[in-house]
Amino acid sequence: MIIATTTVNFAYLTGVWLETYERFKAAVKCGDRLAAVVPALDAERLSGEVYAYRDGEDPAEALRQAAAGCDASVIYIDGGTALRHFEIIKRALPGAEYRLGDYIFREWRAVKRRDEVEKIRAAVSAIRRVVEELGLAPGVSERQAAAKIYMTLYEAGLSPGPILVQFGPNTALPHQEPTDKKLRRGDAVVVDVSAAYQGYFGDLTRSFFYGEAPEVYKAVYAAVEEAQRAALQSAKPGVLAGEVDRAARSVLEARGYGPYFIHRTGHGLGLEIHEAPDVSPGSGDLLKPGMVFTIEPGVYLPGRFGVRLEIDVYLGAHGPEVL
């Protein structure tokens, strides 16, 4: 039996993104059977086998009913389960052997169904339109540009995730959040946007130069583009994710930029912005058809500028498709 209490794994099993805060919720799966335990105030949001409890009632009783008929000798639970919720599970199902179920959820979620891929594709398309239509002019701040992106995505029906807009030397800091720094002609620019459509995330990064780019910027940009192409070409079913990282990293190392590529080449996309597969050095994740992940090599010259180019890739049976 598997019990999911975290919002993301509950959503994966039930199809409903339900935030119950301190109240207990759980999706219970045994064989082909799926049951949900939720507060009564959320019960109408789900269909199927639902066991609800009112405030003041013990959710352990609802969980006992949901698990009736299941083999409860060994129970797998996702690792993000709050301790207070784990105590409810133990009270409802005493005497079981509890095991960490993260690897099960990781494997399930890493390979996407067609409907999941299409939701990611819709998110990516919306992000791309917003970024391409973003108007920047001297004097606009990083914070103002990020706020404009956020509102445009929200009005388009998406749920914005982290949005990074960086100008000048800030582009050399991969995770620098937007500041009040204003755009000036002659600045490098990095725009990194994530947003979810019906719960599924897309994540794109564009880098460019505002004004006439110096030769050093052009050289770095060309190297990052080449690294991205190499990684994309290496992404095939049966290849280790670490080999995709190696393909990108080898290009940048050969051009002397190895020390300035300070993060992994990519990460999986789905209900979370970062999930399996892990496209990092030495990653043993085996690429399989149905996986969706980013390819985003970058070079960051401290105090000067950075360049990161990020695409989202669906891995089909015969190779990668850029979403």
Short mmCIF file of C-alpha atoms in Angstrom, two decimals:
data_model
loop_
_atom_site.label_atom_id
_atom_site.label_comp_id
_atom_site.label_asym_id
_atom_site.label_seq_id
_atom_site.Cartn_x
_atom_site.Cartn_y
_atom_site.Cartn_z
CA MET A 1 0.00 0.00 0.00
CA ILE A 2 1.15 3.51 -0.81
CA ILE A 3 0.01 6.65 1.00
CA ALA A 4 0.63 10.13 -0.41
CA THR A 5 0.12 13.08 1.92
CA THR A 6 2.15 15.80 0.18
CA THR A 7 0.22 18.13 -2.10
CA VAL A 8 2.23 17.26 -5.20
CA ASN A 9 2.01 13.46 -4.87
CA PHE A 10 -1.65 13.69 -3.85
CA ALA A 11 -2.22 15.65 -7.06
CA TYR A 12 -0.32 13.08 -9.10
CA LEU A 13 -2.53 10.24 -7.86
CA THR A 14 -5.89 12.02 -7.74
CA GLY A 15 -5.55 14.70 -10.41
CA VAL A 16 -6.61 17.35 -7.88
CA TRP A 17 -4.19 19.97 -6.57
CA LEU A 18 -5.49 20.32 -3.02
CA GLU A 19 -3.81 22.48 -0.38
CA THR A 20 -5.27 21.62 3.03
CA TYR A 21 -2.56 23.34 5.11
CA GLU A 22 -2.48 21.83 8.62
CA ARG A 23 -5.45 19.54 7.93
CA PHE A 24 -4.69 15.92 7.04
CA LYS A 25 -5.19 14.59 3.52
CA ALA A 26 -4.04 11.36 1.92
CA ALA A 27 -4.31 9.42 -1.31
CA VAL A 28 -4.30 5.68 -0.58
CA LYS A 29 -3.34 3.33 -3.41
CA CYS A 30 -3.32 -0.47 -3.27
CA GLY A 31 -3.34 -2.38 -6.51
CA ASP A 32 -5.79 -0.70 -8.88
CA ARG A 33 -7.78 0.82 -6.05
CA LEU A 34 -7.43 4.49 -5.16
CA ALA A 35 -9.11 6.22 -2.24
CA ALA A 36 -8.79 9.74 -0.87
CA VAL A 37 -9.05 11.05 2.69
CA VAL A 38 -9.81 14.77 2.88
CA PRO A 39 -11.43 17.37 5.11
CA ALA A 40 -15.19 17.55 4.54
CA LEU A 41 -14.89 21.11 3.26
CA ASP A 42 -12.84 19.81 0.29
CA ALA A 43 -14.73 16.56 -0.37
CA GLU A 44 -16.79 17.91 -3.29
CA ARG A 45 -13.64 18.72 -5.23
CA LEU A 46 -12.86 15.03 -5.70
CA SER A 47 -14.64 12.17 -7.38
CA GLY A 48 -14.38 8.44 -6.85
CA GLU A 49 -13.81 6.82 -3.47
CA VAL A 50 -13.63 9.69 -0.98
CA TYR A 51 -13.58 9.49 2.83
CA ALA A 52 -14.23 12.83 4.47
CA TYR A 53 -13.96 13.98 8.06
CA ARG A 54 -15.25 17.14 9.70
CA ASP A 55 -13.22 19.51 11.83
CA GLY A 56 -13.14 18.04 15.32
CA GLU A 57 -13.32 14.45 14.05
CA ASP A 58 -10.32 12.13 13.99
CA PRO A 59 -8.95 11.77 10.42
CA ALA A 60 -7.40 8.45 11.50
CA GLU A 61 -10.87 6.88 11.39
CA ALA A 62 -11.41 8.08 7.81
CA LEU A 63 -7.99 6.70 6.88
CA ARG A 64 -8.85 3.31 8.44
CA GLN A 65 -11.94 3.16 6.25
CA ALA A 66 -10.00 4.17 3.15
CA ALA A 67 -7.42 1.45 3.78
CA ALA A 68 -9.96 -1.30 4.53
CA GLY A 69 -9.30 -4.36 2.41
CA CYS A 70 -5.72 -3.31 1.59
CA ASP A 71 -2.65 -5.19 2.71
CA ALA A 72 -1.34 -2.84 5.39
CA SER A 73 1.62 -4.95 6.51
CA VAL A 74 4.04 -2.72 4.55
CA ILE A 75 3.17 0.90 3.84
CA TYR A 76 5.16 3.23 1.59
CA ILE A 77 4.89 6.94 2.45
CA ASP A 78 6.30 9.96 0.66
CA GLY A 79 9.18 11.61 2.49
CA GLY A 80 7.60 15.04 2.71
CA THR A 81 4.93 13.77 5.11
CA ALA A 82 4.63 16.07 8.12
CA LEU A 83 5.42 14.39 11.41
CA ARG A 84 1.96 15.25 12.80
CA HIS A 85 0.40 13.53 9.77
CA PHE A 86 2.63 10.50 10.16
CA GLU A 87 1.30 10.16 13.69
CA ILE A 88 -2.24 10.03 12.26
CA ILE A 89 -1.19 7.27 9.86
CA LYS A 90 0.40 5.25 12.64
CA ARG A 91 -2.69 5.65 14.79
CA ALA A 92 -4.95 4.53 11.93
CA LEU A 93 -2.77 1.63 10.81
CA PRO A 94 -0.77 0.38 13.80
CA GLY A 95 1.72 -2.44 13.51
CA ALA A 96 2.66 -1.78 9.89
CA GLU A 97 6.21 -1.60 8.56
CA TYR A 98 6.67 1.90 7.21
CA ARG A 99 9.03 2.53 4.31
CA LEU A 100 10.08 5.62 2.38
CA GLY A 101 8.21 5.71 -0.92
CA ASP A 102 9.99 8.60 -2.59
CA TYR A 103 11.72 6.43 -5.17
CA ILE A 104 8.35 5.01 -6.25
CA PHE A 105 6.81 8.43 -6.80
CA ARG A 106 10.01 9.59 -8.48
CA GLU A 107 9.89 6.75 -11.00
CA TRP A 108 6.18 7.15 -11.66
CA ARG A 109 6.33 10.90 -12.17
CA ALA A 110 9.52 10.89 -14.27
CA VAL A 111 7.75 9.28 -17.25
CA LYS A 112 4.89 11.48 -18.40
CA ARG A 113 1.55 10.49 -19.86
CA ARG A 114 0.53 12.19 -23.10
CA ASP A 115 -1.89 14.52 -21.29
CA GLU A 116 0.91 15.60 -18.94
CA VAL A 117 3.21 16.36 -21.87
CA GLU A 118 0.53 18.46 -23.55
CA LYS A 119 0.03 20.53 -20.40
CA ILE A 120 3.78 21.17 -20.21
CA ARG A 121 3.76 22.08 -23.91
CA ALA A 122 0.95 24.59 -23.28
CA ALA A 123 2.90 26.12 -20.38
CA VAL A 124 6.06 26.41 -22.49
CA SER A 125 4.18 28.01 -25.39
CA ALA A 126 2.63 30.61 -23.10
CA ILE A 127 5.96 31.42 -21.46
CA ARG A 128 7.63 31.80 -24.84
CA ARG A 129 4.97 34.23 -26.06
CA VAL A 130 5.27 36.33 -22.92
CA VAL A 131 9.07 36.48 -23.09
CA GLU A 132 9.10 37.29 -26.81
CA GLU A 133 6.59 40.09 -26.33
CA LEU A 134 8.35 41.56 -23.29
CA GLY A 135 9.22 45.15 -24.05
CA LEU A 136 12.38 46.40 -22.34
CA ALA A 137 13.63 49.97 -22.38
CA PRO A 138 16.38 51.83 -20.54
CA GLY A 139 15.28 52.72 -17.03
CA VAL A 140 13.00 49.73 -16.42
CA SER A 141 14.02 47.79 -13.32
CA GLU A 142 14.45 44.05 -12.98
CA ARG A 143 11.60 44.03 -10.48
CA GLN A 144 9.26 45.91 -12.81
CA ALA A 145 10.00 43.58 -15.71
CA ALA A 146 9.47 40.50 -13.52
CA ALA A 147 6.16 41.90 -12.24
CA LYS A 148 4.98 42.48 -15.82
CA ILE A 149 5.84 38.91 -16.76
CA TYR A 150 4.07 37.57 -13.66
CA MET A 151 0.84 39.47 -14.33
CA THR A 152 0.81 38.58 -18.04
CA LEU A 153 1.19 34.88 -17.23
CA TYR A 154 -1.43 35.04 -14.49
CA GLU A 155 -3.93 36.80 -16.76
CA ALA A 156 -3.27 34.09 -19.39
CA GLY A 157 -4.46 31.43 -16.94
CA LEU A 158 -1.08 30.13 -15.76
CA SER A 159 0.31 29.84 -12.25
CA PRO A 160 3.65 31.69 -12.29
CA GLY A 161 6.62 30.11 -10.56
CA PRO A 162 10.00 31.75 -9.91
CA ILE A 163 10.73 34.55 -12.38
CA LEU A 164 14.27 35.89 -12.72
CA VAL A 165 15.12 39.08 -14.58
CA GLN A 166 18.76 40.13 -14.38
CA PHE A 167 20.68 43.02 -15.91
CA GLY A 168 24.41 43.65 -16.23
CA PRO A 169 26.68 41.98 -13.66
CA ASN A 170 23.62 40.42 -11.98
CA THR A 171 23.43 38.00 -14.91
CA ALA A 172 26.59 36.34 -13.55
CA LEU A 173 24.56 35.21 -10.50
CA PRO A 174 22.39 32.29 -11.69
CA HIS A 175 19.77 32.54 -8.94
CA GLN A 176 19.84 36.28 -8.28
CA GLU A 177 16.24 37.41 -7.67
CA PRO A 178 15.00 40.63 -9.31
CA THR A 179 16.28 43.84 -7.76
CA ASP A 180 15.72 47.54 -8.34
CA LYS A 181 18.65 47.61 -10.78
CA LYS A 182 17.64 49.47 -13.94
CA LEU A 183 18.43 48.46 -17.49
CA ARG A 184 21.11 50.46 -19.31
CA ARG A 185 22.27 50.22 -22.88
CA GLY A 186 25.29 47.94 -22.91
CA ASP A 187 23.86 45.51 -20.33
CA ALA A 188 23.67 41.76 -20.64
CA VAL A 189 20.17 40.44 -19.87
CA VAL A 190 18.95 37.08 -18.57
CA VAL A 191 15.23 36.30 -18.33
CA ASP A 192 14.33 32.96 -16.67
CA VAL A 193 10.60 32.24 -16.44
CA SER A 194 8.70 29.28 -14.99
CA ALA A 195 4.93 28.82 -14.87
CA ALA A 196 2.43 25.98 -14.65
CA TYR A 197 -0.56 25.20 -16.82
CA GLN A 198 -3.13 23.02 -15.04
CA GLY A 199 -0.41 22.10 -12.54
CA TYR A 200 2.41 21.28 -14.99
CA PHE A 201 5.48 23.49 -15.32
CA GLY A 202 7.39 24.89 -18.23
CA ASP A 203 10.73 26.65 -17.65
CA LEU A 204 12.56 28.78 -20.23
CA THR A 205 15.61 31.05 -20.08
CA ARG A 206 16.69 33.58 -22.68
CA SER A 207 19.91 35.61 -22.68
CA PHE A 208 20.69 38.60 -24.86
CA PHE A 209 22.60 41.85 -24.93
CA TYR A 210 20.89 45.24 -24.86
CA GLY A 211 22.84 47.18 -27.43
CA GLU A 212 25.89 46.17 -29.45
CA ALA A 213 27.34 43.02 -27.90
CA PRO A 214 31.11 42.94 -27.38
CA GLU A 215 33.09 40.10 -28.90
CA VAL A 216 33.58 38.35 -25.56
CA TYR A 217 29.81 38.16 -25.08
CA LYS A 218 29.34 36.80 -28.60
CA ALA A 219 31.99 34.15 -27.94
CA VAL A 220 30.38 33.02 -24.68
CA TYR A 221 26.91 32.97 -26.24
CA ALA A 222 28.13 30.87 -29.17
CA ALA A 223 29.82 28.41 -26.81
CA VAL A 224 26.66 28.03 -24.70
CA GLU A 225 24.58 27.49 -27.86
CA GLU A 226 26.99 24.80 -29.02
CA ALA A 227 26.92 23.14 -25.60
CA GLN A 228 23.14 23.08 -25.68
CA ARG A 229 23.12 21.51 -29.16
CA ALA A 230 25.59 18.85 -28.05
CA ALA A 231 23.47 17.97 -25.05
CA LEU A 232 20.31 17.81 -27.14
CA GLN A 233 21.95 15.52 -29.68
CA SER A 234 23.10 13.17 -26.93
CA ALA A 235 19.66 12.88 -25.29
CA LYS A 236 18.31 9.50 -26.36
CA PRO A 237 16.43 6.67 -24.64
CA GLY A 238 18.84 4.39 -22.81
CA VAL A 239 21.45 7.11 -22.25
CA LEU A 240 22.37 8.12 -18.71
CA ALA A 241 21.38 11.67 -17.82
CA GLY A 242 24.95 12.21 -16.68
CA GLU A 243 26.10 11.67 -20.26
CA VAL A 244 23.88 14.52 -21.45
CA ASP A 245 25.52 16.75 -18.86
CA ARG A 246 28.95 15.54 -20.02
CA ALA A 247 28.14 16.43 -23.64
CA ALA A 248 27.39 20.03 -22.71
CA ARG A 249 30.20 20.33 -20.20
CA SER A 250 32.81 18.98 -22.63
CA VAL A 251 32.06 21.74 -25.13
CA LEU A 252 32.46 24.47 -22.54
CA GLU A 253 35.60 22.91 -21.06
CA ALA A 254 37.18 22.71 -24.52
CA ARG A 255 36.63 26.44 -24.94
CA GLY A 256 38.06 27.33 -21.56
CA TYR A 257 34.74 28.04 -19.88
CA GLY A 258 34.60 24.88 -17.76
CA PRO A 259 35.22 26.67 -14.42
CA TYR A 260 32.37 29.07 -15.21
CA PHE A 261 29.72 26.39 -15.78
CA ILE A 262 28.73 26.06 -12.14
CA HIS A 263 25.45 24.12 -12.20
CA ARG A 264 23.95 21.03 -13.77
CA THR A 265 22.80 20.90 -17.38
CA GLY A 266 19.16 20.30 -16.61
CA HIS A 267 16.33 18.90 -14.53
CA GLY A 268 13.03 17.16 -15.02
CA LEU A 269 9.76 19.06 -15.36
CA GLY A 270 6.26 18.15 -14.27
CA LEU A 271 4.11 18.93 -11.25
CA GLU A 272 7.27 20.48 -9.78
CA ILE A 273 9.81 22.72 -11.47
CA HIS A 274 12.61 20.37 -10.40
CA GLU A 275 11.98 16.62 -10.52
CA ALA A 276 13.44 13.54 -12.16
CA PRO A 277 15.49 13.06 -14.23
CA ASP A 278 18.50 14.85 -12.78
CA VAL A 279 20.73 15.93 -15.67
CA SER A 280 23.84 16.53 -13.59
CA PRO A 281 27.44 15.29 -13.55
CA GLY A 282 27.52 11.57 -12.86
CA SER A 283 23.74 11.22 -12.72
CA GLY A 284 22.70 7.59 -13.01
CA ASP A 285 19.15 8.41 -14.11
CA LEU A 286 18.43 6.39 -17.24
CA LEU A 287 16.61 8.40 -19.88
CA LYS A 288 13.31 6.82 -20.94
CA PRO A 289 10.67 7.72 -23.52
CA GLY A 290 8.12 10.03 -21.93
CA MET A 291 10.55 12.03 -19.84
CA VAL A 292 10.50 15.82 -19.99
CA PHE A 293 13.52 17.84 -18.89
CA THR A 294 15.41 21.06 -19.42
CA ILE A 295 18.73 21.56 -21.17
CA GLU A 296 20.23 24.79 -19.82
CA PRO A 297 24.00 25.15 -19.93
CA GLY A 298 25.40 28.47 -18.78
CA VAL A 299 28.61 30.42 -18.42
CA TYR A 300 29.01 33.03 -15.66
CA LEU A 301 31.94 35.44 -15.61
CA PRO A 302 32.00 36.94 -12.09
CA GLY A 303 31.38 40.68 -11.98
CA ARG A 304 30.87 40.85 -15.74
CA PHE A 305 27.96 38.87 -17.19
CA GLY A 306 26.38 35.47 -17.58
CA VAL A 307 24.69 33.59 -20.41
CA ARG A 308 22.18 30.76 -19.88
CA LEU A 309 20.03 29.20 -22.59
CA GLU A 310 17.24 26.91 -21.46
CA ILE A 311 14.92 24.76 -23.53
CA ASP A 312 12.39 22.13 -22.46
CA VAL A 313 12.67 18.73 -24.11
CA TYR A 314 10.28 15.79 -24.46
CA LEU A 315 12.05 12.50 -25.05
CA GLY A 316 10.24 10.35 -27.57
CA ALA A 317 11.00 6.76 -28.52
CA HIS A 318 13.32 7.91 -31.30
CA GLY A 319 14.87 10.98 -29.74
CA PRO A 320 14.24 14.45 -28.28
CA GLU A 321 11.61 16.98 -29.25
CA VAL A 322 12.07 20.60 -28.22
CA LEU A 323 8.81 21.78 -26.67
#
